[in-house]
Amino acid sequence: MIHSPLPQTDYMASGHVGCPGCGATVAMKFALRALGEKTMLVIPACCWAIIAGSHPQTSLKVPVLHTAFATAGAAASGLRAALDMRGDTETTVVAWAGDGGTFDIGFQALSGAVERNEDFIYVCYDNEAYMNTGVQRSSSTPFGTRTTTTPGTNWKHTRKKNIVEAFAAHRIPYAATASIAYPEDMIRKFQRARELKGGSRFLHVYATCPTGWRVPSDQCIKIARLAVKTRAFPLYEVTDGVRYTLNHDAEPPLPVRDYLSVQGRFKHLTDDDYGEIQAMVDEDWELLKRKVALAPEEARA
Amino acid sequence: MRISRSNVSTEINKTGSWRFVRPGYDEKTAPCSNACPVGQDIARIEMLMGQGMFPAAWETILRENPFPAVCGRVCFHPCERVCNRGEMDSAVGIHHLERFVGDLAIERAYALPHPFYGDEAETDRRATGGKTVAIGGAGPAGLAAAYFLARLGHTCDIYEADSEPGGVLRWGIPWYRLPEDVLKAEISRIVDMGVKIYCQKPITRDFMARAREQYDAVFLGCGYGRSLPLWIPGEEKVLNGLAYLHDIRGGDNTCTGGRAAVIGGGNTAIDVARSLTRLGVEPILVYRRRRQDMPAFDHEVEMALAEGVQLMPLVAPVRIDGGDGGMVLTLQRMRTTRMETAGGRCRVEPDGDRTETLMVDQVYSAIGAEPGENWLFPPEHQPGQLRMSHCILWEHPDARLPVVFGGDLTTPVKSVTDAVASGKQAAMALDTRFRHGGKAIPERLGACRVGDGTALSMEIYLSGRRKTRNPAIVPFSALNTDYFAPAERQAPPVLSPETRCGSFEEVEGAYGRDAAVQEASRCFNCGICNDCDNCRLFCPEVAIYIDGTRCINLDYCKGCGICVVECPRNAMTLEEEAS
């Protein structure tokens, strides 16, 4: 018996080769439950290029177009145009890329596409480094992280790029963050994105990577929840680039240390480092709250 | 343009081979159930209540306890002391909920579930071969024994010394704690099952000698009806607390106003004192230890003090002088020592020669009780005896039939719920003896234990769904509290102390329907699946499916453990894969 109000059909198959406890697979599962069968995915190089199945296998029950690393935005634009030419306005085109393919390598193509306000949903499932190739830092990797390219005392000393802000600055119709630990919220946002046809929608999905973050696989969802509860990853929506809505108040917040200290990639941090990161989180949160306060109540999402 | 296309599902990869730990559904025992003397399946009861399924919740109680409306009121609810919710905010109001559903069942005249246990086949098997059992005493132990024996297909006759059934429930607990109609309704349900109750017919030694002609076994649950003596000069002037409570419930009031001393610190002393305030008397509780050492339930002591009962701790009566015009109670001052009793109470000793006197109009004694007649004491270790946690089975050499001593005669804790537990244990022991012989009893009953305590489950005895449950007890640390937000405990209405002093009206009110559902929803449902579906929802492998019940497809499960961690109530376990 199921009492859940969530959609129940899965468009993902077992037997995929995601690591045990992979947050990105949970993200795909929820996304497809929300989007349904009439969905076409564009996947550039990323973990999901593998999880979706090496030829001739597929783990997805919707069509997937595999593309080059830098081209998700462009390929999704083209797929949309092709569907429109065939008169198919029902199918939702979804670009599904990791943080490397979004924050770094695919940024140019995506920026161009959303500036044209192309009619697709772009999803960045964010595991905060190039995990598929062996945990190299990306511009999504947070301050304080050790990766294979930021090892030892050379852990990353710059901040994570705020990608939602970047696309809000493009004034796209809809941009939002979502977390695999909050399925109701996440599924609602995907459904909303699907309904807002006609322009670019950007979803930034937090996806734990047990392998790259050096955490036990069973902690996948717990850590995602901690990211929200400590305000390290706030859940919010931006409509038309200016109207901000906070979806989870995280009140009272847990100290960000609670989130960092359970992960191997942050094990080296000192009390001072924790203090510095807490100040960053507090600053970002205050900024976000001010933007939320700017939007008139009735205009919020 | 040609693009290579994939058209084979990844389901050909049996990723289950990656696994080195294996998740599984593993329902466990909630701490409340473990602490409950009758082992009620509280986590399931509250789950059903939270879903508004009141008849099903009531039936779940009735499998283990025939008196939800009574026990919801008078049980000292050890369940709430160990409730895991207490570590987050405050324990679930389990006894209020039990009372609510017990009252609802009376109001709506819920029918006893049929078949009561397992399946129809079990009921058919039990339709023949029933035995006949004589039961001495229609108190909670005797009534419970009759209820469970009747449920198991046996015929029971109860012999009661008093004019009405109920024992301590009818004569010892005042109305303001247990209204008479509630008790009568729950007893009549047992009578309706075909149990015969013969009042003003106590079981005697003569009866025992001839019992074999009519009966296959005897259960003795006659209770502690005789007050212990004080052994002090002037004792003859002391009124008997138990007898006084009996008189009040019989409709007689023998008190004459003024001030009264009540000697004792147990529940009977509190009941006497609180009854006296309702009859316009000023009671003073005289107790030899401190307030925190009183064996009475703390909640009852608090209520009594709020009602104006005075407490004189650390004094012991040494003599009583005077007569009708007023009595002088001489009290020895006591002082605490560093020693403790086996029960953890502080030992006291006389504080030199320090005495004081107390002028009162009456003195009531309520320092404890013993069986009405000596032969009702269970004999010390005799051959042919089986000593269990709550009763003693003795193949009586004179009566030449099995005799079970239960209730206050044998229970480790003298409480109503422990008496019910002894009735249930006796019923299981006798049923096992009738069907499989006396030697089978320890093993059969041992298999029916709830958790690691002494409580036995009739549901397990009859192979109900609870049989498969792991006896491991769910600790707070095993719960995923991310799924539980703090929520205030619902408080039922309580009469103000001023109103209480004027009448014997019930002090504690009941939950309304909404409050009951809200309170039941606060329950974590420790150790049992309530279909929240988290395991299936979060499974990254899409390897959990529903086929009647939830199943794990081990062909694909990689053993990540997310399902086990995200189970809010510890109803799953991760085990190492056998290599």
PDB file of N, CA and C in Angstrom, chain B residues 190-225:
ATOM      1  N   ILE B 190     -16.749  -9.960  28.688  1.00  0.00           N
ATOM      2  CA  ILE B 190     -16.211 -11.288  29.015  1.00  0.00           C
ATOM      3  C   ILE B 190     -17.359 -12.240  29.354  1.00  0.00           C
ATOM      4  N   VAL B 191     -18.362 -11.728  30.050  1.00  0.00           N
ATOM      5  CA  VAL B 191     -19.534 -12.560  30.362  1.00  0.00           C
ATOM      6  C   VAL B 191     -20.238 -12.979  29.075  1.00  0.00           C
ATOM      7  N   ASP B 192     -20.302 -12.029  28.117  1.00  0.00           N
ATOM      8  CA  ASP B 192     -20.959 -12.337  26.837  1.00  0.00           C
ATOM      9  C   ASP B 192     -20.232 -13.429  26.055  1.00  0.00           C
ATOM     10  N   MET B 193     -18.970 -13.650  26.373  1.00  0.00           N
ATOM     11  CA  MET B 193     -18.235 -14.727  25.697  1.00  0.00           C
ATOM     12  C   MET B 193     -18.619 -16.088  26.261  1.00  0.00           C
ATOM     13  N   GLY B 194     -19.438 -16.113  27.304  1.00  0.00           N
ATOM     14  CA  GLY B 194     -19.875 -17.390  27.864  1.00  0.00           C
ATOM     15  C   GLY B 194     -19.231 -17.731  29.194  1.00  0.00           C
ATOM     16  N   VAL B 195     -18.447 -16.792  29.722  1.00  0.00           N
ATOM     17  CA  VAL B 195     -17.821 -17.031  31.030  1.00  0.00           C
ATOM     18  C   VAL B 195     -18.885 -16.806  32.110  1.00  0.00           C
ATOM     19  N   LYS B 196     -19.002 -17.763  33.030  1.00  0.00           N
ATOM     20  CA  LYS B 196     -19.985 -17.601  34.115  1.00  0.00           C
ATOM     21  C   LYS B 196     -19.300 -17.063  35.361  1.00  0.00           C
ATOM     22  N   ILE B 197     -19.914 -16.057  35.986  1.00  0.00           N
ATOM     23  CA  ILE B 197     -19.350 -15.497  37.223  1.00  0.00           C
ATOM     24  C   ILE B 197     -20.348 -15.747  38.356  1.00  0.00           C
ATOM     25  N   TYR B 198     -19.908 -16.489  39.369  1.00  0.00           N
ATOM     26  CA  TYR B 198     -20.751 -16.750  40.539  1.00  0.00           C
ATOM     27  C   TYR B 198     -20.287 -15.851  41.673  1.00  0.00           C
ATOM     28  N   CYS B 199     -21.132 -14.859  42.043  1.00  0.00           N
ATOM     29  CA  CYS B 199     -20.729 -13.934  43.093  1.00  0.00           C
ATOM     30  C   CYS B 199     -21.107 -14.480  44.472  1.00  0.00           C
ATOM     31  N   GLN B 200     -20.459 -13.916  45.512  1.00  0.00           N
ATOM     32  CA  GLN B 200     -20.637 -14.334  46.890  1.00  0.00           C
ATOM     33  C   GLN B 200     -20.447 -15.843  47.039  1.00  0.00           C
ATOM     34  N   LYS B 201     -19.564 -16.377  46.237  1.00  0.00           N
ATOM     35  CA  LYS B 201     -19.225 -17.796  46.296  1.00  0.00           C
ATOM     36  C   LYS B 201     -17.711 -17.925  46.238  1.00  0.00           C
ATOM     37  N   PRO B 202     -17.023 -17.705  47.352  1.00  0.00           N
ATOM     38  CA  PRO B 202     -15.562 -17.807  47.301  1.00  0.00           C
ATOM     39  C   PRO B 202     -15.117 -19.253  47.121  1.00  0.00           C
ATOM     40  N   ILE B 203     -13.960 -19.392  46.536  1.00  0.00           N
ATOM     41  CA  ILE B 203     -13.360 -20.732  46.452  1.00  0.00           C
ATOM     42  C   ILE B 203     -12.833 -21.095  47.841  1.00  0.00           C
ATOM     43  N   THR B 204     -13.219 -22.269  48.310  1.00  0.00           N
ATOM     44  CA  THR B 204     -12.804 -22.710  49.652  1.00  0.00           C
ATOM     45  C   THR B 204     -11.933 -23.953  49.539  1.00  0.00           C
ATOM     46  N   ARG B 205     -11.389 -24.364  50.669  1.00  0.00           N
ATOM     47  CA  ARG B 205     -10.561 -25.570  50.657  1.00  0.00           C
ATOM     48  C   ARG B 205     -11.423 -26.789  50.337  1.00  0.00           C
ATOM     49  N   ASP B 206     -12.667 -26.752  50.792  1.00  0.00           N
ATOM     50  CA  ASP B 206     -13.585 -27.860  50.466  1.00  0.00           C
ATOM     51  C   ASP B 206     -13.803 -27.941  48.963  1.00  0.00           C
ATOM     52  N   PHE B 207     -13.993 -26.741  48.403  1.00  0.00           N
ATOM     53  CA  PHE B 207     -14.207 -26.695  46.956  1.00  0.00           C
ATOM     54  C   PHE B 207     -13.009 -27.324  46.236  1.00  0.00           C
ATOM     55  N   MET B 208     -11.812 -26.943  46.692  1.00  0.00           N
ATOM     56  CA  MET B 208     -10.596 -27.456  46.053  1.00  0.00           C
ATOM     57  C   MET B 208     -10.539 -28.980  46.120  1.00  0.00           C
ATOM     58  N   ALA B 209     -10.965 -29.519  47.244  1.00  0.00           N
ATOM     59  CA  ALA B 209     -10.904 -30.970  47.418  1.00  0.00           C
ATOM     60  C   ALA B 209     -11.797 -31.691  46.415  1.00  0.00           C
ATOM     61  N   ARG B 210     -12.911 -31.017  46.036  1.00  0.00           N
ATOM     62  CA  ARG B 210     -13.858 -31.673  45.117  1.00  0.00           C
ATOM     63  C   ARG B 210     -13.776 -31.145  43.681  1.00  0.00           C
ATOM     64  N   ALA B 211     -12.862 -30.163  43.455  1.00  0.00           N
ATOM     65  CA  ALA B 211     -12.805 -29.498  42.150  1.00  0.00           C
ATOM     66  C   ALA B 211     -12.622 -30.473  40.995  1.00  0.00           C
ATOM     67  N   ARG B 212     -11.898 -31.549  41.278  1.00  0.00           N
ATOM     68  CA  ARG B 212     -11.548 -32.500  40.233  1.00  0.00           C
ATOM     69  C   ARG B 212     -12.783 -33.141  39.575  1.00  0.00           C
ATOM     70  N   GLU B 213     -13.861 -33.201  40.351  1.00  0.00           N
ATOM     71  CA  GLU B 213     -15.089 -33.823  39.813  1.00  0.00           C
ATOM     72  C   GLU B 213     -15.647 -33.009  38.656  1.00  0.00           C
ATOM     73  N   GLN B 214     -15.445 -31.692  38.702  1.00  0.00           N
ATOM     74  CA  GLN B 214     -16.085 -30.800  37.724  1.00  0.00           C
ATOM     75  C   GLN B 214     -15.099 -30.129  36.780  1.00  0.00           C
ATOM     76  N   TYR B 215     -13.880 -29.961  37.256  1.00  0.00           N
ATOM     77  CA  TYR B 215     -12.955 -29.115  36.504  1.00  0.00           C
ATOM     78  C   TYR B 215     -11.652 -29.821  36.158  1.00  0.00           C
ATOM     79  N   ASP B 216     -10.991 -29.286  35.107  1.00  0.00           N
ATOM     80  CA  ASP B 216      -9.700 -29.826  34.687  1.00  0.00           C
ATOM     81  C   ASP B 216      -8.533 -29.051  35.273  1.00  0.00           C
ATOM     82  N   ALA B 217      -8.832 -27.861  35.744  1.00  0.00           N
ATOM     83  CA  ALA B 217      -7.771 -27.037  36.347  1.00  0.00           C
ATOM     84  C   ALA B 217      -8.422 -25.931  37.156  1.00  0.00           C
ATOM     85  N   VAL B 218      -7.587 -25.338  38.055  1.00  0.00           N
ATOM     86  CA  VAL B 218      -8.075 -24.218  38.860  1.00  0.00           C
ATOM     87  C   VAL B 218      -7.067 -23.073  38.747  1.00  0.00           C
ATOM     88  N   PHE B 219      -7.605 -21.869  38.576  1.00  0.00           N
ATOM     89  CA  PHE B 219      -6.751 -20.672  38.621  1.00  0.00           C
ATOM     90  C   PHE B 219      -7.123 -19.887  39.862  1.00  0.00           C
ATOM     91  N   LEU B 220      -6.143 -19.570  40.691  1.00  0.00           N
ATOM     92  CA  LEU B 220      -6.406 -18.791  41.900  1.00  0.00           C
ATOM     93  C   LEU B 220      -5.830 -17.392  41.748  1.00  0.00           C
ATOM     94  N   GLY B 221      -6.722 -16.424  41.660  1.00  0.00           N
ATOM     95  CA  GLY B 221      -6.281 -15.030  41.547  1.00  0.00           C
ATOM     96  C   GLY B 221      -7.091 -14.197  42.519  1.00  0.00           C
ATOM     97  N   CYS B 222      -7.029 -14.579  43.790  1.00  0.00           N
ATOM     98  CA  CYS B 222      -7.921 -13.987  44.788  1.00  0.00           C
ATOM     99  C   CYS B 222      -7.437 -12.639  45.305  1.00  0.00           C
ATOM    100  N   GLY B 223      -6.202 -12.267  44.948  1.00  0.00           N
ATOM    101  CA  GLY B 223      -5.742 -10.943  45.327  1.00  0.00           C
ATOM    102  C   GLY B 223      -5.366 -10.819  46.784  1.00  0.00           C
ATOM    103  N   TYR B 224      -4.918  -9.595  47.097  1.00  0.00           N
ATOM    104  CA  TYR B 224      -4.542  -9.266  48.462  1.00  0.00           C
ATOM    105  C   TYR B 224      -5.681  -8.470  49.077  1.00  0.00           C
ATOM    106  N   GLY B 225      -6.540  -9.131  49.806  1.00  0.00           N
ATOM    107  CA  GLY B 225      -7.714  -8.454  50.341  1.00  0.00           C
ATOM    108  C   GLY B 225      -7.593  -8.066  51.801  1.00  0.00           C
TER     109      GLY B 225
END
